[in-house]
mmCIF file of C-alpha atoms in Angstrom:
data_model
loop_
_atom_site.group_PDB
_atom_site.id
_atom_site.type_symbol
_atom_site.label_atom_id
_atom_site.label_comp_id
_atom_site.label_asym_id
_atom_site.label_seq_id
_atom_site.Cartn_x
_atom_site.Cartn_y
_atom_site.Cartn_z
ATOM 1 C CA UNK A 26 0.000 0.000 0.000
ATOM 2 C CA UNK A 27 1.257 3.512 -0.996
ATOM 3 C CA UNK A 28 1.029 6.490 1.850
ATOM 4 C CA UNK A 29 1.518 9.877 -0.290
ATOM 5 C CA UNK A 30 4.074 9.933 -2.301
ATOM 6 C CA UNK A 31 6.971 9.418 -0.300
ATOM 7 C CA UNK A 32 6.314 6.390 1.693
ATOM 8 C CA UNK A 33 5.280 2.530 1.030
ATOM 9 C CA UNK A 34 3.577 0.374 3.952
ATOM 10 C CA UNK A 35 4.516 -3.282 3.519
ATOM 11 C CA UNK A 36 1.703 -5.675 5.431
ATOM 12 C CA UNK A 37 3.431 -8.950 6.882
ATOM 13 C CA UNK A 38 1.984 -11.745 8.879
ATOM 14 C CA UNK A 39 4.060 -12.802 11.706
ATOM 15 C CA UNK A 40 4.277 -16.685 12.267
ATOM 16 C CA UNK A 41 1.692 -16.518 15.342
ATOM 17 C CA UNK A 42 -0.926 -15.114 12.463
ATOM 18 C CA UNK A 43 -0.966 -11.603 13.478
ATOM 19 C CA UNK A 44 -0.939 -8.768 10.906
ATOM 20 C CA UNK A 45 2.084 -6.477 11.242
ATOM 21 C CA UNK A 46 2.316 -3.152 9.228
ATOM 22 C CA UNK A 47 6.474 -1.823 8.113
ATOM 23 C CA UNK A 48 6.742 1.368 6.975
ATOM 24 C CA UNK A 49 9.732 2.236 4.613
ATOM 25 C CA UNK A 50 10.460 5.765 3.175
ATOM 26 C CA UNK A 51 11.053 5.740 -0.887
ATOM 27 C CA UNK A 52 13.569 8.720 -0.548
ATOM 28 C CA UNK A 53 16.028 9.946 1.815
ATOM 29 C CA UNK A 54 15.393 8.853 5.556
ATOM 30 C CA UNK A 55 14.252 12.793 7.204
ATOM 31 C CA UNK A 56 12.252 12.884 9.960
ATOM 32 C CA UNK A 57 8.817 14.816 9.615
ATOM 33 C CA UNK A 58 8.099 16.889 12.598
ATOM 34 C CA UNK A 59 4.003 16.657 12.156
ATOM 35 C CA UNK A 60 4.719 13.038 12.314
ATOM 36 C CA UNK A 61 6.525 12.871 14.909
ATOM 37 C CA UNK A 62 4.708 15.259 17.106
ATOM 38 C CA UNK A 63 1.591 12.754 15.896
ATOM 39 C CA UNK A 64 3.790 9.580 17.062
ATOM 40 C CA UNK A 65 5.333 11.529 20.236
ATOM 41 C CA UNK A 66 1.624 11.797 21.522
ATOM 42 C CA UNK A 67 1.032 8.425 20.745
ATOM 43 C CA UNK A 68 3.743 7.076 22.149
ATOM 44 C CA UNK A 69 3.331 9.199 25.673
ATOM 45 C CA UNK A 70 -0.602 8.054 25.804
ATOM 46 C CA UNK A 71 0.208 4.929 25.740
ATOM 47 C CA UNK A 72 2.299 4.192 28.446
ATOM 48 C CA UNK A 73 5.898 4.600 26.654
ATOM 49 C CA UNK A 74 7.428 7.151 29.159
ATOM 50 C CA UNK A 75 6.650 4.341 32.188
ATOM 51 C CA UNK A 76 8.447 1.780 29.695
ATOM 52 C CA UNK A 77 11.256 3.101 28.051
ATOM 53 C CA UNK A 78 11.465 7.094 27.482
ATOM 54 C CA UNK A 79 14.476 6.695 25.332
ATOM 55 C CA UNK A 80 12.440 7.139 22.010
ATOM 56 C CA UNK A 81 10.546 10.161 23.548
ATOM 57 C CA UNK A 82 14.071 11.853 24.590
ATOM 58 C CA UNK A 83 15.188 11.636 21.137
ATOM 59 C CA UNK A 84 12.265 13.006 18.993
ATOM 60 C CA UNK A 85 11.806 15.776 21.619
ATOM 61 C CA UNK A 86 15.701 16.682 20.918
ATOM 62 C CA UNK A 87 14.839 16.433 17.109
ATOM 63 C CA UNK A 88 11.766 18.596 17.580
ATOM 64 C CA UNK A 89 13.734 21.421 20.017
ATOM 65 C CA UNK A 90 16.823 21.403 17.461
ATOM 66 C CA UNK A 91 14.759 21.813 14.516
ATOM 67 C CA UNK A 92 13.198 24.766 15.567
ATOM 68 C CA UNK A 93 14.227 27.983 13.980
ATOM 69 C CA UNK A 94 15.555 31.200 15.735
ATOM 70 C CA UNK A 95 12.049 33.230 15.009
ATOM 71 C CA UNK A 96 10.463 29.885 16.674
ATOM 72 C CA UNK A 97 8.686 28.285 13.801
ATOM 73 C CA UNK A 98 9.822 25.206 12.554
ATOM 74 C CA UNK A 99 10.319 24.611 9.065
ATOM 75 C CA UNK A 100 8.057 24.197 6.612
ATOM 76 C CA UNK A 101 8.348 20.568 5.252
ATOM 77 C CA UNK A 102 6.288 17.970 2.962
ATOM 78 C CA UNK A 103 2.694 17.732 2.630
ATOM 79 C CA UNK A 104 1.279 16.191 5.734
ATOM 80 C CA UNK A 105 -2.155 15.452 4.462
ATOM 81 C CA UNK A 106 -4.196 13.096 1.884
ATOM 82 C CA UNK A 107 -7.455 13.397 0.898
ATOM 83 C CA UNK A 108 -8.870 10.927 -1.327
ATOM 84 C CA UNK A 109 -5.772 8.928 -1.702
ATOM 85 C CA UNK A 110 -4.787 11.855 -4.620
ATOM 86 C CA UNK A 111 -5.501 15.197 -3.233
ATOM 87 C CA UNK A 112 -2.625 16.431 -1.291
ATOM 88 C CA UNK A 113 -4.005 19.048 1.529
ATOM 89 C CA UNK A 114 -1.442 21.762 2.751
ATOM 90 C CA UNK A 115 -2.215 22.623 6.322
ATOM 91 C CA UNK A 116 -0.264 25.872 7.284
ATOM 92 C CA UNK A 117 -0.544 25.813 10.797
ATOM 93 C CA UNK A 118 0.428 22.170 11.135
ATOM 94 C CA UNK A 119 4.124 22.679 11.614
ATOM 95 C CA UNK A 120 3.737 24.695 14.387
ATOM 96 C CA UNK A 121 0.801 22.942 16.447
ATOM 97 C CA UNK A 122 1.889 19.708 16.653
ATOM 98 C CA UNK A 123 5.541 19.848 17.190
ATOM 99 C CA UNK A 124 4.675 22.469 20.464
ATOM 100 C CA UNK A 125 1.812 20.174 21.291
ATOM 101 C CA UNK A 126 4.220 16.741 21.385
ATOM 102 C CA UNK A 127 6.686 19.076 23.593
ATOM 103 C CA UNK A 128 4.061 20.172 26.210
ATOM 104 C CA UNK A 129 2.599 16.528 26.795
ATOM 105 C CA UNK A 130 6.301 15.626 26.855
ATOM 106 C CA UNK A 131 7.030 17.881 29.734
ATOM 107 C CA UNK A 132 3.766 17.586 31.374
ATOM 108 C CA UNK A 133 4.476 13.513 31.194
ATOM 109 C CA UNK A 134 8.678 13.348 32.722
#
């Protein structure tokens, strides 16, 4: 299954039967920081900072050194599909969810 343009998702069984899901990026291997503001909350929600905050330290340093000296973050790829072929720019995105990932980060240490 294709996710935009720059991404494939590969769906495996392991050998118990379960359905796994392995995403791998078509181009170069650069972090998103919508994404991983998206996974960040994820991750916290669900218990990761009780089980291993390692993951959560490192995409909160990528978020924090990405961040430009005016304090927006950089404007990268599209973040959103519509339709499976209408690529939606959100604006505002880049901003929201990187801060939002870093305040439940510090409201969860």
């Amino acid at each position: 299954m294709v996710v935009g343009e720059r991404a494939i998702v590969h769906a495996r069984k392991r050998p118990q039967g379960t359905k796994y899901f392995r995403y791998i990026s078509l181009e170069s291997n650069r972090s998103n920081l919508v994404h991983t503001g998206w996974a960040m909350m994820g991750l916290i929600h669900s218990g990761q900072m009780q089980r291993n905050p390692a993951p959560l330290h490192r995409a909160a340093k990528l978020i924090i050194n990405s961040q430009l000296d005016d304090g927006d973050f950089p404007q990268q790829e599209i973040t959103g599909v519509f339709m499976k072929n209408c690529m939606l720019h959100y604006a505002t995105y880049r901003n929201i969810f990187p801060l939002w990932a870093l305040a439940e980060y510090l409201n969860h240490l």
